[in-house]
mmCIF file of the C-alpha atoms, coordinates in Angstrom:
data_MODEL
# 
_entry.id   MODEL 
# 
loop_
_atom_site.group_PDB 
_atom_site.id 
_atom_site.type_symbol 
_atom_site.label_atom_id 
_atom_site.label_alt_id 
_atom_site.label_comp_id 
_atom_site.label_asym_id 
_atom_site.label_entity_id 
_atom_site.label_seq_id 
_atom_site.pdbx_PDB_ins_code 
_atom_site.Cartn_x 
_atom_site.Cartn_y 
_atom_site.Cartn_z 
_atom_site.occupancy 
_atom_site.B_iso_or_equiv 
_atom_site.pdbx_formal_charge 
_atom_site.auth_seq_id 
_atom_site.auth_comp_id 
_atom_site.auth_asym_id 
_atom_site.auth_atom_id 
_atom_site.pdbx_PDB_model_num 
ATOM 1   C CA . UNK A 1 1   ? -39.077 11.204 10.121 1.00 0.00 ? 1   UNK A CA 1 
ATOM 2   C CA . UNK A 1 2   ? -36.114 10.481 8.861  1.00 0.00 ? 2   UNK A CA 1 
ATOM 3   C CA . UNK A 1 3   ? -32.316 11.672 10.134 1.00 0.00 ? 3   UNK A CA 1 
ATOM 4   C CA . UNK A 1 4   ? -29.192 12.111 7.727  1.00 0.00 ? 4   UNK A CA 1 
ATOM 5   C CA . UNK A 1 5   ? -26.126 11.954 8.756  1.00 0.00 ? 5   UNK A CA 1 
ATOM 6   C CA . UNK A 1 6   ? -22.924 12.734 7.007  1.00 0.00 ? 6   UNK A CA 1 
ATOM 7   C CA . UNK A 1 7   ? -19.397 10.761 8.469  1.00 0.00 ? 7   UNK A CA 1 
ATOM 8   C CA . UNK A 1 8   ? -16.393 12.227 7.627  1.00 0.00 ? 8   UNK A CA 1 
ATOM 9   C CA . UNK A 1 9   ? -13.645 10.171 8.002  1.00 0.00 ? 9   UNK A CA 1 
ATOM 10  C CA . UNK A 1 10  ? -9.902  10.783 7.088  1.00 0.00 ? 10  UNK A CA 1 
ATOM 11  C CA . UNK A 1 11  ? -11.021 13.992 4.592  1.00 0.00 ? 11  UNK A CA 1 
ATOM 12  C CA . UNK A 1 12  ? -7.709  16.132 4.276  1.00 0.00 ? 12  UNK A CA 1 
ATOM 13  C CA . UNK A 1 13  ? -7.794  19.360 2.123  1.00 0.00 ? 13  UNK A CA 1 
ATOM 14  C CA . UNK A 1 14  ? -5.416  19.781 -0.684 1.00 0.00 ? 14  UNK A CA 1 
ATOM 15  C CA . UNK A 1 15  ? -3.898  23.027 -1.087 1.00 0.00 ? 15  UNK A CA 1 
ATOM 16  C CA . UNK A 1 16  ? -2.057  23.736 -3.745 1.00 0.00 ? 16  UNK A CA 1 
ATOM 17  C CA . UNK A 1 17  ? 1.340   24.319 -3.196 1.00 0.00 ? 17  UNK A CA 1 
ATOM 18  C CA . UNK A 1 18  ? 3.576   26.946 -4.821 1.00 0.00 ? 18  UNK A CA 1 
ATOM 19  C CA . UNK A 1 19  ? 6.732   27.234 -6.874 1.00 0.00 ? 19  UNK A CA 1 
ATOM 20  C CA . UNK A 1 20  ? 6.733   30.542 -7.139 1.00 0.00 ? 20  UNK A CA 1 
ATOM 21  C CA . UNK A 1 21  ? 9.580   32.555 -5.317 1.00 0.00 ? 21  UNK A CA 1 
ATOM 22  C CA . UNK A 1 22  ? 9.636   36.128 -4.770 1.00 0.00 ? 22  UNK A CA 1 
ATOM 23  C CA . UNK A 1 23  ? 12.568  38.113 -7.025 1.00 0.00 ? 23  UNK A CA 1 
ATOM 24  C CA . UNK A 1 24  ? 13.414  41.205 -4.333 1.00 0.00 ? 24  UNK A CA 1 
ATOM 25  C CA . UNK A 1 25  ? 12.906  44.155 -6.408 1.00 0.00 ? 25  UNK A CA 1 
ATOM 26  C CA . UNK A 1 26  ? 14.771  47.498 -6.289 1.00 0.00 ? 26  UNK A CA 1 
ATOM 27  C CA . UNK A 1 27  ? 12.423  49.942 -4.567 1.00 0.00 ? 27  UNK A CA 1 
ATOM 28  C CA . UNK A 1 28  ? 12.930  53.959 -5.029 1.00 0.00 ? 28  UNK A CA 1 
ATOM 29  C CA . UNK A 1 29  ? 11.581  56.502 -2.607 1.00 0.00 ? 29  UNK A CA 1 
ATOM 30  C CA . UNK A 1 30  ? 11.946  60.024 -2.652 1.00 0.00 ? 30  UNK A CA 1 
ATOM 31  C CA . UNK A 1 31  ? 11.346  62.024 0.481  1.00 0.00 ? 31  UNK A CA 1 
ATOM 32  C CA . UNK A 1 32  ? 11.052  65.956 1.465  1.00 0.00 ? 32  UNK A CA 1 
ATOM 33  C CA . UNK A 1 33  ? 11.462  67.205 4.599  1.00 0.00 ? 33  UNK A CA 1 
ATOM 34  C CA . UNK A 1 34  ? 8.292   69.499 5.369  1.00 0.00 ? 34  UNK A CA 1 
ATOM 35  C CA . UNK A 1 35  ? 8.338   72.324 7.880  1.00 0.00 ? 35  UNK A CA 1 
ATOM 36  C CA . UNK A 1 36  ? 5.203   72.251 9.828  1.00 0.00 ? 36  UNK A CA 1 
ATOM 37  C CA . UNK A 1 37  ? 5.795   74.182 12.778 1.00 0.00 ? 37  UNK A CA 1 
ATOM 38  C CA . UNK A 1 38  ? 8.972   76.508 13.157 1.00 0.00 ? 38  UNK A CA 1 
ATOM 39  C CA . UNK A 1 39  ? 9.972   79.262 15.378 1.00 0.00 ? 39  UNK A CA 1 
ATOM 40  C CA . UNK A 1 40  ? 10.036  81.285 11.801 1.00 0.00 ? 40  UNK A CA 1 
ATOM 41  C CA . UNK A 1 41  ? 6.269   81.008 11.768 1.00 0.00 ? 41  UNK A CA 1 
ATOM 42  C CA . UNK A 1 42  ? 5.910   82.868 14.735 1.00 0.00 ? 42  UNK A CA 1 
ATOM 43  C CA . UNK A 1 43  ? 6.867   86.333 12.358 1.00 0.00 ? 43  UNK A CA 1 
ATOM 44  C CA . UNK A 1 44  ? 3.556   85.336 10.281 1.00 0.00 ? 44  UNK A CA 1 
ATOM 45  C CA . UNK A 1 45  ? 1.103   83.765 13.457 1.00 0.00 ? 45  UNK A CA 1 
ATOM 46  C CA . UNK A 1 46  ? 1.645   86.122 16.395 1.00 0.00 ? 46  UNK A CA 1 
ATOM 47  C CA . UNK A 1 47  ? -0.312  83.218 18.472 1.00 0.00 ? 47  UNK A CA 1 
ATOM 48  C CA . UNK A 1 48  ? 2.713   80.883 18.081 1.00 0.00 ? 48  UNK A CA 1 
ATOM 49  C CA . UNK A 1 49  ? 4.928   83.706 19.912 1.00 0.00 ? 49  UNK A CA 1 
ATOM 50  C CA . UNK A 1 50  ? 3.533   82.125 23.485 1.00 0.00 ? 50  UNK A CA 1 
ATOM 51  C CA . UNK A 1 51  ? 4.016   78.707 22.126 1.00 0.00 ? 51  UNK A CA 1 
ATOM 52  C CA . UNK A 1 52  ? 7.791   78.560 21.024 1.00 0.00 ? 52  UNK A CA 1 
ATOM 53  C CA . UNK A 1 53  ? 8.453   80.830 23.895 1.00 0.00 ? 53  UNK A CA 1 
ATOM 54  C CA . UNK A 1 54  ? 10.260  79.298 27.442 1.00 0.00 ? 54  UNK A CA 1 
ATOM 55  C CA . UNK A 1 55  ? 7.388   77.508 29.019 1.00 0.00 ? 55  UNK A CA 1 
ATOM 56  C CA . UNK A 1 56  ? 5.540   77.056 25.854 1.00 0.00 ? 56  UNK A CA 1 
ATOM 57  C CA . UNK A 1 57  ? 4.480   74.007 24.481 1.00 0.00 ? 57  UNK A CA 1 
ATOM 58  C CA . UNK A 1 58  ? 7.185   74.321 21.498 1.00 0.00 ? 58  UNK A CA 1 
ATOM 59  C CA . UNK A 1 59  ? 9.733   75.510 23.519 1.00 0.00 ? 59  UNK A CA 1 
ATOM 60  C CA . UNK A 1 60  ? 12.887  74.361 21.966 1.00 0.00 ? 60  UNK A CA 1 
ATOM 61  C CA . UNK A 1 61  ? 11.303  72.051 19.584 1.00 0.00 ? 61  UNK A CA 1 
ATOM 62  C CA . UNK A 1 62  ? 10.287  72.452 15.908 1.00 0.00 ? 62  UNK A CA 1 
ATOM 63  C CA . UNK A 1 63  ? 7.732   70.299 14.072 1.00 0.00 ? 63  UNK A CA 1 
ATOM 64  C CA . UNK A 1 64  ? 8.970   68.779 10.914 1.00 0.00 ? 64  UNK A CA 1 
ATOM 65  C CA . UNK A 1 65  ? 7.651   66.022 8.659  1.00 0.00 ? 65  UNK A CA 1 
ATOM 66  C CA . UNK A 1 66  ? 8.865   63.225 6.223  1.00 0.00 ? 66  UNK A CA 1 
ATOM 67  C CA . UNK A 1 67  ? 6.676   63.013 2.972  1.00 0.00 ? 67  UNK A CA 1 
ATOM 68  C CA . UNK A 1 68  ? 5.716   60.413 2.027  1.00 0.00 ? 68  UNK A CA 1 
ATOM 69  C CA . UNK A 1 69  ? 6.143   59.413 6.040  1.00 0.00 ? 69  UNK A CA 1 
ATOM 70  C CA . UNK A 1 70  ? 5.117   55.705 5.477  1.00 0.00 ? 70  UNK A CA 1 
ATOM 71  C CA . UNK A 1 71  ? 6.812   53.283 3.091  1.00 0.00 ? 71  UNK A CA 1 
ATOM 72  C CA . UNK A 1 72  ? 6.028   49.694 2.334  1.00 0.00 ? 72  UNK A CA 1 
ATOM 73  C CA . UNK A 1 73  ? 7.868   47.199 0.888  1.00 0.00 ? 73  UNK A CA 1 
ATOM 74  C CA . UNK A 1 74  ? 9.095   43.314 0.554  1.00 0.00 ? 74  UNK A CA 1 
ATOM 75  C CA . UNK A 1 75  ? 11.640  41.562 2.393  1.00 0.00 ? 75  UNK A CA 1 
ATOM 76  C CA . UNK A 1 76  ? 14.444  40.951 0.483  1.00 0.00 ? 76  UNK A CA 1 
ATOM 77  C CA . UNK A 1 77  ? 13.755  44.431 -1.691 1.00 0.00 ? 77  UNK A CA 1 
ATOM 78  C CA . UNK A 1 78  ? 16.705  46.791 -2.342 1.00 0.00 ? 78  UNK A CA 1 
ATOM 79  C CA . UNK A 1 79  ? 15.341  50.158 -0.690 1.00 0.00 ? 79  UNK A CA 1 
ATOM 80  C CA . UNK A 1 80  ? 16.985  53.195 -2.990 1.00 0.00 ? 80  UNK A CA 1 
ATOM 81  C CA . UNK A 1 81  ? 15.988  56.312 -1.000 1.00 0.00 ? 81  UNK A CA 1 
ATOM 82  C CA . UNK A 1 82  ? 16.435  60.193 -2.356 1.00 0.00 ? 82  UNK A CA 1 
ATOM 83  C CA . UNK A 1 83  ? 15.667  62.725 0.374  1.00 0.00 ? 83  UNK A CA 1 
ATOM 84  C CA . UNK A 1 84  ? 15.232  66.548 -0.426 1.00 0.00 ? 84  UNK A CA 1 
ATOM 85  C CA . UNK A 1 85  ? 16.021  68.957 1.857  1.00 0.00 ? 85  UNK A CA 1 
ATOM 86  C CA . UNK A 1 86  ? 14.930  72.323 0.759  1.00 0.00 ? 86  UNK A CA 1 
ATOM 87  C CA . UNK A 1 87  ? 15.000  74.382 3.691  1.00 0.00 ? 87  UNK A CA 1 
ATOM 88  C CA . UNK A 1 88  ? 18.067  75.850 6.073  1.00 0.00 ? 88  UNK A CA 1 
ATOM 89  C CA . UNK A 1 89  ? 18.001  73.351 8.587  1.00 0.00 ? 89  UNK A CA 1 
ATOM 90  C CA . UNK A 1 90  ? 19.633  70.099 8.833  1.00 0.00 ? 90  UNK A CA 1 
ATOM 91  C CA . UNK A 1 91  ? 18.037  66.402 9.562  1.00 0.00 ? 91  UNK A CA 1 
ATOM 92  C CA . UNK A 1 92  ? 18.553  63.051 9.788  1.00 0.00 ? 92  UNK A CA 1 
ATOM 93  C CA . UNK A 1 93  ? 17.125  59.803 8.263  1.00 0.00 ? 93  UNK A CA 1 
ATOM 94  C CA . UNK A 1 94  ? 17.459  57.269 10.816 1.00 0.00 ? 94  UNK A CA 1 
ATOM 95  C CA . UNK A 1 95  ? 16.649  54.334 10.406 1.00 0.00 ? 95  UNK A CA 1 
ATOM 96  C CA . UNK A 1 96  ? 17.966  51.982 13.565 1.00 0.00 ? 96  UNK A CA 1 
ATOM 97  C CA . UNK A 1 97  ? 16.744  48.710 12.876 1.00 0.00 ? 97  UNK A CA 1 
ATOM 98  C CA . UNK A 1 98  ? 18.527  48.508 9.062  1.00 0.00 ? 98  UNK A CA 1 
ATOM 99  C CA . UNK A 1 99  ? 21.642  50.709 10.434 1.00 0.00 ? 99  UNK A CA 1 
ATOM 100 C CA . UNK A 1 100 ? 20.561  53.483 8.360  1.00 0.00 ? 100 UNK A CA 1 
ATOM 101 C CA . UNK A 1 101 ? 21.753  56.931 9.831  1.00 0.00 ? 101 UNK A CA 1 
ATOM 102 C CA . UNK A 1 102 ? 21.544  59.940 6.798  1.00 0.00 ? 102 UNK A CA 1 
ATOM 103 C CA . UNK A 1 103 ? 23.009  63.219 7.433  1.00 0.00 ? 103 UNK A CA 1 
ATOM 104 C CA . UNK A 1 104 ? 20.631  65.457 5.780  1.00 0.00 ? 104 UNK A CA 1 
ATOM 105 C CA . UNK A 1 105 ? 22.108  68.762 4.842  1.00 0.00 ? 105 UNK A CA 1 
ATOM 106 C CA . UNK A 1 106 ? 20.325  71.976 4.348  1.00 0.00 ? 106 UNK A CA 1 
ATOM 107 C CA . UNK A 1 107 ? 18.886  72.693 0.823  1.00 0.00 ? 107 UNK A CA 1 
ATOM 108 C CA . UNK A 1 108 ? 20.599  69.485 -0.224 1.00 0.00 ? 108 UNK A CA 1 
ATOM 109 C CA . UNK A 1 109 ? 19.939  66.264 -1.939 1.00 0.00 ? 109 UNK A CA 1 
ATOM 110 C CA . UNK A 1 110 ? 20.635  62.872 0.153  1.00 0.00 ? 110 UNK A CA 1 
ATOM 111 C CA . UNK A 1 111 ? 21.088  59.334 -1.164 1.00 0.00 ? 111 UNK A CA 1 
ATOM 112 C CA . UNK A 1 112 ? 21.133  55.803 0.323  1.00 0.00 ? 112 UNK A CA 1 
ATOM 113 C CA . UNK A 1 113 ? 20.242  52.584 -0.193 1.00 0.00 ? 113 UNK A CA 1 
ATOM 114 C CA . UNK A 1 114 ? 20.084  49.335 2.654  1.00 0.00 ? 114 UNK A CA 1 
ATOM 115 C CA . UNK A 1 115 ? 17.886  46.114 2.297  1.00 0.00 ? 115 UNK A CA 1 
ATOM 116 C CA . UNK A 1 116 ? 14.631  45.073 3.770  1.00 0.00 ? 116 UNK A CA 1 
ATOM 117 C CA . UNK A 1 117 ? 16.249  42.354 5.475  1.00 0.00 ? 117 UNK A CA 1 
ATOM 118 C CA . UNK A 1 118 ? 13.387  41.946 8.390  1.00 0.00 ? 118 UNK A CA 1 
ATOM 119 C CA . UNK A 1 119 ? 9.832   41.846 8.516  1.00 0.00 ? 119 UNK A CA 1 
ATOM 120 C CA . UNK A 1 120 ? 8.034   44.288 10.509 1.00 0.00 ? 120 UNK A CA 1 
ATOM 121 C CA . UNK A 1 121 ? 7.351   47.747 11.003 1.00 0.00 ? 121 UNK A CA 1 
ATOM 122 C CA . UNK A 1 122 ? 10.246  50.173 12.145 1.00 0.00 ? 122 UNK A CA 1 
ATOM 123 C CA . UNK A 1 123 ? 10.257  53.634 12.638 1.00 0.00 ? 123 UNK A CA 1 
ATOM 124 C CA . UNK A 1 124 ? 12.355  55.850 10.938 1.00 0.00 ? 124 UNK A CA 1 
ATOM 125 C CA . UNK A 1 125 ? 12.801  59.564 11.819 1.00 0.00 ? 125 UNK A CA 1 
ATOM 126 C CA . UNK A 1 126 ? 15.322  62.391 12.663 1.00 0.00 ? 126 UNK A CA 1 
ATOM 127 C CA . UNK A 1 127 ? 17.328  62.375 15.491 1.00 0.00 ? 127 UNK A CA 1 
ATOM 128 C CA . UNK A 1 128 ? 18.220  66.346 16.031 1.00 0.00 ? 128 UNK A CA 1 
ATOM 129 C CA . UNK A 1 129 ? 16.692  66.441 19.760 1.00 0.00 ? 129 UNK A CA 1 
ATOM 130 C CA . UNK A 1 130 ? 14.264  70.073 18.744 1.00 0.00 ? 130 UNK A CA 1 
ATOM 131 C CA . UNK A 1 131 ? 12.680  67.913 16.003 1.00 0.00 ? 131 UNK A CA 1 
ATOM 132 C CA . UNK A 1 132 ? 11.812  64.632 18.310 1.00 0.00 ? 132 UNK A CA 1 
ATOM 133 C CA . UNK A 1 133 ? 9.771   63.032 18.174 1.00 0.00 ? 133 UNK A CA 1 
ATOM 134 C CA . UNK A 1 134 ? 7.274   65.030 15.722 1.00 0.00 ? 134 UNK A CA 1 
ATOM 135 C CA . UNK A 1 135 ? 9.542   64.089 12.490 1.00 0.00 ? 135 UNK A CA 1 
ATOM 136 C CA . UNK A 1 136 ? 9.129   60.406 11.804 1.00 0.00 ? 136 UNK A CA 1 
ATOM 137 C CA . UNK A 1 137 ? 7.557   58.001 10.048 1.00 0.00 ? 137 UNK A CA 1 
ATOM 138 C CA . UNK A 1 138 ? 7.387   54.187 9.137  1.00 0.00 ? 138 UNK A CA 1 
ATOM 139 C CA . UNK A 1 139 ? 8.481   51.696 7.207  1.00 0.00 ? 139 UNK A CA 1 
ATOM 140 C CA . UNK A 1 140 ? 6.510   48.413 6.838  1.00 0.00 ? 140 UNK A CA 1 
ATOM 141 C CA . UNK A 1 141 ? 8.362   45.354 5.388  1.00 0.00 ? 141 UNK A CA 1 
ATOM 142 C CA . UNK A 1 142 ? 5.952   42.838 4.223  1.00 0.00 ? 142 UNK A CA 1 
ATOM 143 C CA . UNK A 1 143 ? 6.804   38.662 4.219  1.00 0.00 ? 143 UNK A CA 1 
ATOM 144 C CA . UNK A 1 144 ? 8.669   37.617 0.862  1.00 0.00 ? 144 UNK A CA 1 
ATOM 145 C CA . UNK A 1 145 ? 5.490   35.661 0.402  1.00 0.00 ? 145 UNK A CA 1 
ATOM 146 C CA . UNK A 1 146 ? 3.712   38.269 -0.047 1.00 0.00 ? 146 UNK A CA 1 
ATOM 147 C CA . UNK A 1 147 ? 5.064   39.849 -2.995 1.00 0.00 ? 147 UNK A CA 1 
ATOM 148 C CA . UNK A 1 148 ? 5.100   36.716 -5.032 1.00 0.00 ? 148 UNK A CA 1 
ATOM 149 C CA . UNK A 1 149 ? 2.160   37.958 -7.711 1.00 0.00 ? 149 UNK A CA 1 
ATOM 150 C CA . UNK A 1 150 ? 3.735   41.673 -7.851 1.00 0.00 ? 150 UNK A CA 1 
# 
């Protein structure tokens, strides 16, 4: 019988190394708000009458949505964001972490712009207390790294 043995001694692994550095790119978003669930409903589903009544479980609140409610980009990126508001009722895009605080008027277009400074993922949303905290969404800011073959 015989017994092989392999010995390893001082073995590093080369990686190779990169030059390449990540240009931040200008992203470009555009956003809707989306009425989901609104006391107006209630005129079409008489079930929602008991739920946006006092007591109910929408009782003073209103269930809006962000589409597209998740974003992703690179640190470093310019973020260029449009946000339509077709309907009667004002919003906000806030947007805490990156000091980002839209006032979204009705049946108007917004515009702003901040960079992906930060990596993470932060929660954006609007801060009109009947919408909280159904309208939000999130924003995920991947490592420079990352981006380096896009």
């Amino acid at each position: 019988m015989s017994i092989i043995v392999f010995l390893f001694i001082g073995c590093e692994v080369q990686r190779p190394t990169s030059d390449v550095q990540y240009t931040p790119h200008t992203r470009a978003f555009t956003l809707i708000t989306i009425p989901l669930l609104v006391k107006e409903s209630a005129t079409t589903f008489d079930f929602l009458h008991k739920d946006f009544a006092k007591g109910g479980v929408l009782h003073g609140k209103e269930v809006y949505t962000f589409s597209p409610d998740h974003l992703t980009v690179y640190q470093g990126d310019t973020v260029n964001l449009t946000i339509v508001n077709p309907e009667d009722d004002g919003h906000t895009f806030t947007l805490k972490d990156f000091n980002v605080n839209l006032a979204l008027s009705p049946q108007a277009t917004t515009r702003g712009n901040f960079v992906a400074n930060k990596v993470g993922t932060f929660t954006f949303y609007c801060d009109m207390a009947p919408h909280m905290p159904f309208m939000s969404g999130q924003l995920i800011v991947l490592p420079d790294s990352s981006g380096a073959s896009s």
